[in-house]
Structure formats: structure tokens, C-alpha cells
Amino acid sequence: MIKGKVVIITGASSGIGEATAKLLASKGAKVVLGARRAEHLKQIADEIEQQGGQAVYQTLDVTRQSENDAVVKLATESFGRVDAIFLNAGLMPNSPLSALKTDDWHQMVDVNVKGVLNGVAAVLPEFLAQKSGHVIATSSVAGLKAYPGGAVYGGTKWFVRDFMEVLRMESAMEGTNIRTATIYPGAVNTELLSTFSDKASLDQMKAIYDKFGISPDRIASVVAFAIDQPEDTTINEFTIGPANQPW
Ligand SMILES: NC(=O)c1ccc[n+]([C@@H]2O[C@H](COP(=O)([O-])OP(=O)(O)OC[C@H]3O[C@@H](n4cnc5c(N)ncnc54)[C@H](OP(=O)(O)O)[C@@H]3O)[C@@H](O)[C@H]2O)c1
């Protein structure tokens, strides 16, 4: 059941996060949007409200614990509780290791790994206290298969896979009823390629996205499906991408 659920979405200012926010709100969820670009969030929240949905937003840099905590506070103050968090903020500045783009490596670890840790740390006290909650995270097909140019990005997405699986297992053992869903998208047409700093890697990846990329609406519908499941059921892994992409 989606109607009435309070769902926090990180990385909600574009792409998969934006599409998911709009879809969930159209199905009656109360959405709480976080990302760094406040003007995008405002526009998305306004659009949701014009369509009769409910949305609040707050500037969020997922690398800062205090800002993750503030988004959870906004959710509880606005809507009384949190039912689900979609840990979706991420970036993919791929490059060969020999290019030594160490700033990109560290930024990916900060956002794709520590951002997930910070989001979970912010929401877990609520979920443990209410003995329910749903953690959904965007990994990638890069979290399932290695490929040249994606050593660090793939590593961050492998981390998400392992972390989410242990979260699910520990919650089941501890009886806290926290469900997990990890999403592994293939090529999806979003703003993700704008984070590349290595021109050759960008050109290579752009050719793949131009050929295969699908709409972020497809990923949103999978997130909605996961949230719609009955409380006693977890569907913890989804690989979803273009039918014709040989990832
Ligand atoms: N597109 C694909 O093909 C694909 C495939 C597999 C996995 N993914 C994953 O899907 C997720 C969403 O990406 P997307 O494809 O929708 O790309 P996108 O359009 O670039 O969206 C990325 C989102 O992350 C946010 N973000 C980046 N750094 C942040 C930070 N420090 N704090 C808070 N928010 C931050 C961005 O917002 P601000 O810039 O406003 O902060 C934006 O809302 C990512 O985790 C990505 O790795 C994408």
C-alpha cells in the first residue's frame, strides 16, 4: 500500500529521484525531497502539489550527517512519521585508474557510500522505535559486474549491495521489521553523465546511453512496486534496464 506512506527521497532533484517522487506522490504517498539544488526541488514539489499530491523539500548534501538528520526531522514534523527512505543520491565520474582522478574517487566514496551510511544513520532510530520501515537504495548493474573505467563507481555500488543485504538480515534477526530493496539499473537517461570529468570515458558512456538509455520512469515504477508490497513481504533485489542493453 503506497497511499499515505511518508517517503524520503535523496537525489530527488533530477533523474530517477525526481521520477520516483512524482510517481509515488501521484499514488498518494507524502514525499520528502532532498538534494543540493533547492530551486529544482521547489519546482518538483510545486508540480506535485498542483497535481493534488503532498511534498516538502529541504536542501540536502548527503555527505553531511546533520543535513540527513534534518531531512528526517522535516519528515516527522511535516507528516508525523517516516515509512520509507529511498537512498538514491549518487554520481558516476568514471575514468581509468591510470588517469588518477583522485578527487572523483573520493567524491564517489563520499556521496555513494557515506551518503548511504548517513541516510541510514539518520532514519534508523525512527525505524527501530516503530519496529517498521523500508530502506530502498539505488545500486547499479555496476554493482553486479566489473567493467574497465568503473573501478571506483562499481566499488561504491558493490558496497550498497552488501550493506543492504546485511541490513535486511540483521533486522530479520532482531525482529525490527525493516525491509530493504536494492535497485540495480542499467542505462537510464538522466543527468548522471554530467558528472564525468574524463572526456574519453564520457564519450564512451554517452554512446551507450544514446543507443540504449530508457526513461527514469521505469525505475520509479519498480520502487513503487517494492513499497506497495504487504508489510510481511520484502522483495529485496531488482535488476532493471533496457531490454536491448547487453550489460
Ligand atoms: N542513470 C543511470 O543509468 C543509472 C544506472 C545505475 C544507477 N544509477 C544511480 O541512480 C542514482 C540516481 O542517479 P540518476 O541517474 O537519476 O542521475 P542524476 O539525474 O544526476 O541524479 C543524481 C541525483 O543525486 C543528487 N546528488 C548528487 N550529489 C549529491 C549530494 N552530495 N547530496 C545530495 N544529493 C546529491 C543530485 O542532486 P543535486 O545535484 O541537486 O544535489 C541528483 O538529484 C545514482 O545513485 C546513480 O548512481 C543511475
Coordinates of N, CA and C and ligand atoms in Angstrom, one line a residue, residues 10-19 34-41 44 59-64 67-68 86-92 107 110-112 115-116 137-143 153 156-157 160 183-195 205 209 213-214 216 219 240 242 245, ligand 1:
T10 N 16.3 10.9 -1.4 CA 17.6 11.6 -1.6 C 17.9 11.6 -3.1
G11 N 18.5 12.7 -3.6 CA 18.8 12.8 -5.0 C 17.5 13.0 -5.8
A12 N 16.6 13.8 -5.2 CA 15.2 14.0 -5.7 C 15.1 15.1 -6.7
S13 N 16.3 15.8 -7.0 CA 16.2 17.0 -7.9 C 16.2 16.7 -9.4
S14 N 16.5 15.5 -9.7 CA 16.5 15.1 -11.2 C 16.4 13.6 -11.3
G15 N 16.4 13.2 -12.6 CA 16.5 11.8 -12.9 C 15.6 10.8 -12.2
I16 N 16.2 9.7 -11.7 CA 15.4 8.6 -11.0 C 14.7 9.2 -9.8
G17 N 15.3 10.0 -9.0 CA 14.7 10.5 -7.8 C 13.5 11.4 -8.1
E18 N 13.6 12.2 -9.1 CA 12.5 13.1 -9.5 C 11.3 12.3 -10.0
A19 N 11.6 11.3 -10.9 CA 10.6 10.5 -11.4 C 9.9 9.7 -10.3
G34 N 15.0 15.6 -1.0 CA 16.3 16.2 -0.6 C 17.3 16.1 -1.7
A35 N 18.1 17.2 -1.9 CA 19.2 17.2 -2.8 C 19.8 18.6 -2.6
R36 N 20.9 18.9 -3.4 CA 21.6 20.2 -3.1 C 20.9 21.3 -3.9
R37 N 20.3 21.1 -5.0 CA 19.7 22.2 -5.9 C 18.3 22.5 -5.4
A38 N 18.2 23.5 -4.5 CA 16.9 23.8 -3.9 C 15.8 24.3 -5.0
E39 N 16.3 25.0 -6.0 CA 15.3 25.5 -7.0 C 14.7 24.4 -7.7
H40 N 15.4 23.3 -8.0 CA 14.8 22.1 -8.7 C 13.8 21.5 -7.8
L41 N 14.2 21.3 -6.5 CA 13.3 20.7 -5.5 C 12.0 21.5 -5.4
I44 N 9.8 20.8 -8.4 CA 9.2 19.5 -8.4 C 8.1 19.4 -7.3
T59 N 17.1 21.4 1.3 CA 18.4 21.3 0.8 C 19.2 20.2 1.6
L60 N 19.8 19.3 0.8 CA 20.5 18.2 1.5 C 21.8 17.8 0.7
D61 N 22.9 17.9 1.5 CA 24.1 17.3 1.0 C 24.3 16.0 1.8
V62 N 24.1 14.9 1.1 CA 24.1 13.6 1.8 C 25.5 13.3 2.5
T63 N 26.5 14.0 2.2 CA 27.8 13.8 2.8 C 27.8 14.4 4.2
R64 N 26.8 15.2 4.6 CA 26.8 15.8 5.9 C 25.7 15.1 6.8
E67 N 22.7 17.2 7.9 CA 21.7 17.5 6.9 C 20.7 16.3 6.7
N68 N 21.3 15.1 6.8 CA 20.4 13.9 6.7 C 19.5 13.9 7.9
F86 N 14.3 6.4 0.3 CA 14.9 6.0 -0.9 C 16.3 6.7 -1.0
L87 N 17.4 5.9 -0.8 CA 18.7 6.4 -0.8 C 19.3 6.3 -2.2
N88 N 19.1 7.4 -2.9 CA 19.3 7.4 -4.4 C 20.3 8.4 -4.9
A89 N 20.7 9.4 -4.0 CA 21.7 10.4 -4.5 C 23.0 9.7 -4.9
G90 N 23.6 10.1 -6.0 CA 24.8 9.4 -6.4 C 25.4 10.1 -7.6
L91 N 26.7 9.8 -7.9 CA 27.3 10.3 -9.1 C 28.3 9.3 -9.7
M92 N 28.6 9.4 -11.0 CA 29.4 8.4 -11.7 C 30.5 9.0 -12.6
Q107 N 35.1 11.7 -4.1 CA 33.7 12.2 -4.1 C 32.7 11.1 -4.3
D110 N 32.4 9.5 -0.9 CA 31.7 10.4 0.0 C 30.2 10.4 -0.3
V111 N 29.8 10.4 -1.5 CA 28.3 10.5 -1.8 C 27.7 9.1 -1.9
N112 N 28.3 8.2 -2.7 CA 27.6 6.9 -3.0 C 27.7 6.0 -1.8
G115 N 27.1 8.7 1.9 CA 25.8 9.3 1.8 C 24.7 8.2 2.2
V116 N 24.9 7.0 1.8 CA 24.0 5.9 2.2 C 24.1 5.7 3.7
A137 N 17.5 1.5 -1.9 CA 18.8 2.1 -2.4 C 19.0 1.9 -3.8
T138 N 19.6 2.8 -4.5 CA 20.0 2.7 -5.9 C 21.4 2.2 -6.0
S139 N 21.6 0.9 -6.3 CA 22.9 0.5 -6.6 C 23.1 0.7 -8.1
S140 N 23.5 -0.3 -8.9 CA 23.6 -0.2 -10.3 C 24.0 -1.6 -10.9
V141 N 23.8 -1.8 -12.2 CA 24.4 -3.0 -12.7 C 25.9 -3.0 -12.5
A142 N 26.5 -1.8 -12.3 CA 27.9 -1.7 -12.0 C 28.2 -2.3 -10.6
G143 N 27.2 -2.5 -9.8 CA 27.4 -3.2 -8.5 C 27.2 -4.7 -8.6
Y153 N 33.4 3.6 -9.1 CA 31.9 3.7 -9.1 C 31.3 2.3 -8.8
T156 N 31.7 1.4 -5.2 CA 30.7 2.1 -4.3 C 29.3 1.3 -4.4
K157 N 29.0 0.9 -5.6 CA 27.7 0.2 -5.8 C 27.7 -1.2 -5.3
V160 N 26.9 -0.9 -1.7 CA 25.5 -0.8 -1.4 C 24.8 -2.1 -1.4
I183 N 18.1 -1.6 -5.9 CA 17.7 -1.5 -7.3 C 19.1 -1.4 -8.1
Y184 N 19.1 -2.2 -9.1 CA 20.3 -2.3 -10.0 C 20.0 -1.8 -11.4
P185 N 20.0 -0.5 -11.7 CA 19.6 -0.1 -13.0 C 20.7 -0.2 -14.0
G186 N 20.3 -0.5 -15.3 CA 21.2 -0.4 -16.4 C 21.2 1.1 -16.9
A187 N 21.3 1.3 -18.2 CA 21.4 2.7 -18.7 C 20.0 3.4 -18.7
V188 N 20.0 4.5 -17.9 CA 18.8 5.3 -17.7 C 19.1 6.7 -18.1
N189 N 18.3 7.3 -18.9 CA 18.5 8.7 -19.4 C 18.2 9.7 -18.3
T190 N 19.3 10.2 -17.6 CA 19.1 11.2 -16.5 C 20.3 12.2 -16.7
E191 N 20.6 12.9 -15.6 CA 21.7 13.9 -15.7 C 23.0 13.3 -15.3
L192 N 23.0 11.9 -15.1 CA 24.2 11.3 -14.5 C 25.5 11.5 -15.2
L193 N 25.4 11.6 -16.5 CA 26.6 11.7 -17.3 C 27.3 13.1 -17.1
S194 N 26.5 14.0 -16.6 CA 27.1 15.4 -16.4 C 28.2 15.4 -15.3
T195 N 28.3 14.3 -14.6 CA 29.3 14.3 -13.5 C 30.7 13.8 -14.0
M205 N 30.7 6.3 -22.7 CA 29.5 6.1 -22.0 C 28.3 6.7 -22.7
Y209 N 24.6 5.3 -23.7 CA 23.3 5.8 -23.3 C 22.5 6.3 -24.5
G213 N 19.7 3.9 -23.6 CA 19.0 4.5 -22.4 C 17.5 4.5 -22.4
I214 N 16.9 4.2 -21.2 CA 15.5 4.2 -21.1 C 15.1 5.3 -20.1
P216 N 13.7 7.3 -16.8 CA 13.8 7.0 -15.3 C 12.4 6.6 -14.8
I219 N 12.3 3.0 -13.6 CA 12.9 2.7 -12.2 C 11.9 3.1 -11.2
I240 N 17.1 -3.9 -13.4 CA 16.2 -3.4 -14.4 C 16.9 -2.4 -15.4
P242 N 17.5 -1.4 -20.0 CA 17.0 -1.5 -21.4 C 17.0 -3.0 -21.8
Q245 N 20.1 -3.8 -23.9 CA 21.5 -3.5 -23.5 C 22.2 -4.7 -22.9
Ligands
LIG1 N1 21.2 6.8 -14.9 C1 21.7 5.6 -14.9 O1 21.9 5.0 -15.9 C2 21.9 4.9 -13.6 C3 22.3 3.5 -13.6 C4 22.5 2.8 -12.4 C5 22.5 3.5 -11.2 N2 22.2 4.8 -11.2 C6 22.2 5.5 -9.9 O2 20.9 6.2 -9.8 C7 21.1 7.2 -8.8 C8 20.4 8.5 -9.3 O3 21.1 9.0 -10.4 P1 20.4 9.5 -11.8 O4 20.7 8.5 -12.8 O5 19.0 9.8 -11.5 O6 21.3 10.8 -12.1 P2 21.0 12.4 -11.8 O7 19.9 12.8 -12.6 O8 22.3 13.0 -12.0 O9 20.6 12.4 -10.3 C9 21.5 12.3 -9.2 C10 20.9 13.0 -8.0 O10 21.8 12.9 -6.9 C11 21.9 14.1 -6.3 N3 23.2 14.3 -5.6 C12 24.4 14.3 -6.1 N4 25.3 14.6 -5.2 C13 24.6 14.8 -4.0 C14 24.9 15.1 -2.7 N5 26.2 15.3 -2.3 N6 23.9 15.3 -1.8 C15 22.6 15.1 -2.2 N7 22.2 14.8 -3.4 C16 23.2 14.7 -4.3 C17 21.7 15.1 -7.4 O11 21.1 16.3 -6.9 P3 21.9 17.7 -6.7 O12 22.9 17.9 -7.7 O13 20.8 18.7 -6.7 O14 22.4 17.5 -5.3 C18 20.6 14.4 -8.2 O15 19.3 14.7 -7.7 C19 22.6 7.4 -8.6 O16 22.9 6.8 -7.3 C20 23.2 6.6 -9.7 O17 24.5 6.1 -9.4 C21 21.9 5.5 -12.3

